[in-house]
Amino acid sequence: MSSVAVLTQESFNEHRNGLLPEQISSVGSSGNDDDDVLPTYKEAFPPLPEKAATPEGRQELDNAWTKIRPLKSSIITQVFHVPLEERKYKDINQFGEGDQAKICVDIMQKTGAHLELSMAKDQGLSIMVSGKLDAVMKARKEIVSRLQTQASATVAIPKEHHRFVIGKNGEKLQELELKTATKIQIPRPEDPSNHIKISGTKEGLEKAKHEILLISAEQDKRAVERVNIDKVYHPFITGAYNKFVAEMMQETGARINVPPPSVLKTEIVITGEKEQVAQAVAMIKKIYEEKKKNATTIAVEVKKSQHKYVIGPRGNTLQEILEKTGVSVEIPPPDSSSETVILRGEPDRLGQALTEVYAKANSYTVSSVLAPSWLHRFIIGKKGQNLAKITQQMPKVHIEFTEGEDKITLEGPTKDVQQVQSQIEAIVMDLVNRMDYTEISVDPKFHRHLIGKGGANINRIKDQYKVSVRIPPDNEKSNLIRIEGDPQGVQEAKKELLELASRMENERTKDMIIEQRFHRAIIGQKGEKIKEVRDKFPEVIINFPDPAQKSDIVQLRGPRTEVEKCSKFMQKMVAEMVENSYSVSVPIFKQFHKNIIGKGGANIKKIREETNTKIDLPAENSNSEMIVITGKKANCEAARNRILAIQKELANITEIEVSIPSKLHNSLIGSKGRFVRSIMEECGGVHIHFPTEGSGIDTVTIRGPVEDVEKAKRQLLSVAEEKQTKSHTAELRAKPEYHKFLIGKGGGNIKKVRDSTGARIIFPTADDKDQELITVVGTEEAVREAQKELETLIKSLDNVVEDGMTVDPKHHRYFVARRGQVLRDIADEYGGVMVSFPRTGSQSDKVTLKGAKDCVEAAKKRMLEIIEDLEAQVTMECVIAQKFHRSIMGPKGLRIQQITREHNVQIKFPEREDVQERISEMPTLPAPELHSDIIAITGLACHLDRAKEGLLERVKELQAEQEDRALRSFKLTITVDPKYHPKIIGRKGAIITQIRNEHDVNIQFPEKNDENQDQITITGYEQKAIAARNAIQAIVDDLEEMISEDITLDSRVHARIIGARGKGIRKIMDEFKVDLKFPQNGAADPNLVTVMGRPEDVDEAIDHLLNLEEEYLADVVENESKQAYMKPRATASSVSAGEEQRSSSKGFVVREAPWTTSTEKAPDMSSSEDFPSFGASVTPKTSPWGPKRF
């Protein structure tokens, strides 16, 4: 069989490494004289052997390719036969069914193998199992255990062989069970029995027995021997570094286990073949007997502290002595107080060993340097820098500092220890001369106040006096604070800390009860108000509770007198807030709200300013009539009286008070105010005000037109009298669309029922869930009669009829306009009557009405009234400049719709296209645009004048708005250097927003592409625009006073200074009121940092930055020094360097290659002859590369 060799760069390198130096130089030489040394092509690449010529005249290659075995499939198939007598299920009639089939399906699901069952002629069962080997073996085991009857047998082997049958982690046993398809039970270690039980098929039992007996037979050949040798002789048997025992194991093939020195066992265990074990035992006993006979001992005293130097790291020194002298050194255990060291060995070697022991014992020494414990950390230095200098010079010296002890322990080689001792003594002397310490006693409860928020106080003291201050942690509960450093600085820091402590002892904490609703107002929107308070009382700490706690306690802490002053000041603030938070609601009829607001909000603005109150009106689309006034009580009452006076002037409004017992108030108000609301609606919308529940006040206020107020008063007193005497309630139901008809126009129908029966009828409001429920209240008799009348009306409404009427087609549009709004109103008012008009374009005047008879009649009557009004309508023209039309109409025509509803008129604006047509038709008219200014108002004559006044009033408002807009459009520009623009804008636009809001102006900065990049435009009222310009100019003046200074900060610390998400740099800029600019990536000088601000702020910021640089740079240097010892990653440069080195190599050179000895060239890859495609016929040709083989 032939083999193919592949030469790679690695194998060639290995080949070169195996050559002698002179051979390597000869291979690398390029001279023609050394060509003989180069291998030939055939030597380097020998041709594959070829077969003899075939009868056809061709040569065939007999190589490895012809003998390649086909790949085996991972799927195997095995057939198992279960004889009839061993079958567990013998019912032939149920073949393919029943338990047998279910078991096979279960086995397939469990193992993943595929099973096929067939019945042999002898009624035996043949099972073909397909799948992966592991799955087939598992399936076989399951088949044997579940489809074949089981037999059992026992096999007896020595107890010590059982563990070999089990194998490591039971793997051998599992393999055996799988292989033989049996279940093997081995007795537990504590069981004295040596019988192993096997269950399975007969065939499997025999196989399992055979395998177990084989394992036992193999173990019979092995032996285990235990030899007791005195512990003191073990080193001679093992030899130095276990050399002797390793040689014995290699020579004999046995395994020898000698217990380590730390284990106090004398037994040496030898395992292996019997002959090997016997040979090893003989060798061990020979060494033992020889040493026991010749070895003597001497005992010497060595200081206990020096024992570890004799032992050496991991006992290496003992092994070294044993190797040099052949003498064993016995050291007493660490827990023993004995200092005696015993040397055991040949007499002539003991002297040399003793010299080695003393040399090793005295090679290291332990010394100590006296140094006060408070100086230890100064000796160590920041992050161990001072100590690192010493340890780098003397790496073998171990320096130990013990907390609380005034000494430093040194351990190491004697000379090195002496040098280190002198260095540390010099450092201690220097520190003692120039440093001092003191301790002061301060109550632990004041410690955190001395530290300050974020360590502000203590850090300031440390920096100012160049001292170190140690404040004990809370868990120590110690009073002592230690100050260390320069003697003068220590005394000054001590003085300041004692002053702070004494001030805190005089400190007082006071809790103020302030309602939580006032907390936000005291703090201010962005904390500006509480900042004013804190600035006024800087020594007082004010703590507000978390809003989630819903606590009213505000804590003040500080000097006693300052806390009292602050407390009084805040109490005054709260009193003013309480006084200013008084609120009163004034019910004003909705139609008068616009009069209270006034033209352009003039009236309401005047009332607000003169009474110093906040007045809130409901939204236009709201049904509420309440105007809420907030402020001081007296001011609120004054504003309330002024608003009521306006309403009184506009209408004949009066206000009276009625006395009704307070116990009846709830029943008069009714559920959700339904009862009192029905009275207010019935009496023309008067306002009835009941006192607060539980106040005990009997006075009820009624306000509205005189007649309506009197009517409401009579009804209230009547109902109250009924409630006091006897009251009865009944309920009945009617469709919601019938309600308006039952009530009648102006409440006429329901009034008749009320007058005839004396009962009160309450209909549901829009907010009630049950819209069909009608409540009747009164005496029992009155309720019964009213209920009877209402039921008769409801019954008649259920009787649907159809009727018709005639309506002139010219009026049809009015009824169906706005999606039939008029018809919907009629249907709502008259019991859901359906009114049908003829189709558009039809000239028919017939209109059909369908509904309850009474409702249809009432609807007809109402429609005739409407037609009569339409006939009586006239049209008036109102001239308003077209430029105001769009504003008068309002968004989606909302404003003009409001005017049409209020005055019950129709208003038509000229259409633009009509105007254009008129202009084109009448080009000679001097002023054709006048036609577009005419607005047509259609309605009853009495309504037209009021509608026209409403339109003209709106025009005046628009003109006023235009004038105001013109005044607000005053524009001026200010020239500001673009570099100041970001400062004027501020962070997130804070500064420019404040200027805009304060002066009510718009400030526009130039766009990126604008020519004038220094022009800032201000738009607003003239005076306010000038004020805003002055404010911007003041900022610019401040900025121009600032200076810019460049400093050099190592770029490696930039990231640390900037901090996560710029947190660090923002803190520095806020603290020192400066701007910092760090270089961008790729900058010419990556270390250049620019600091901008006022001169004094810039100097402080630079000092702070340089201190940070020094601190952070120490960490950077330390990290870099660590990195120096780490394995560097492969870089692109190193990879490319390697490639360059390889490319520069001349490679592998051979002589007599085909391309040099033949005229032919190397194969042409583009040639179809050299590289034919599949299916193409190619004429074979000879080649120096040898015959082609495809």
XYZ file of N, CA, C and O in Angstrom, residues 83 228 258 380 396 585 606 756 858 864 868 1000 1058 1175:
56
model
N -37.510 -17.306 20.794
C -38.186 -18.595 20.590
C -39.562 -18.614 21.261
O -39.838 -17.830 22.173
N 4.889 -2.366 55.871
C 5.038 -1.388 56.938
C 6.509 -1.025 57.089
O 7.341 -1.869 57.423
N 3.566 5.749 48.367
C 4.191 6.086 49.650
C 3.412 7.258 50.239
O 3.232 8.281 49.564
N 3.692 53.439 53.890
C 3.225 52.644 52.732
C 3.047 53.539 51.516
O 3.397 53.171 50.397
N 13.055 39.972 47.839
C 13.017 38.807 48.725
C 12.628 39.177 50.153
O 12.406 38.298 50.984
N -67.085 80.086 44.637
C -67.685 79.836 43.317
C -68.919 80.706 43.163
O -69.789 80.742 44.052
N -59.321 93.630 34.440
C -59.390 94.747 35.387
C -59.778 94.272 36.781
O -59.187 94.688 37.793
N -102.830 70.320 38.335
C -104.081 69.582 38.581
C -103.951 68.567 39.707
O -104.919 68.289 40.410
N -98.865 68.172 17.439
C -98.002 69.220 17.993
C -96.866 69.560 17.036
O -96.506 70.741 16.868
N -95.778 74.696 11.217
C -96.524 75.836 10.651
C -96.026 77.150 11.240
O -95.942 78.171 10.557
N -94.401 80.196 9.170
C -94.904 81.570 9.326
C -93.736 82.529 9.586
O -93.686 83.635 9.028
N -41.489 88.720 27.119
C -42.576 88.428 26.173
C -42.160 88.796 24.746
O -42.856 89.537 24.051
N -13.753 63.602 32.448
C -15.072 63.840 31.826
C -16.142 63.042 32.546
O -17.230 63.545 32.803
N -17.202 15.256 -19.048
C -17.892 14.856 -20.272
C -17.133 15.197 -21.531
O -17.508 14.789 -22.629
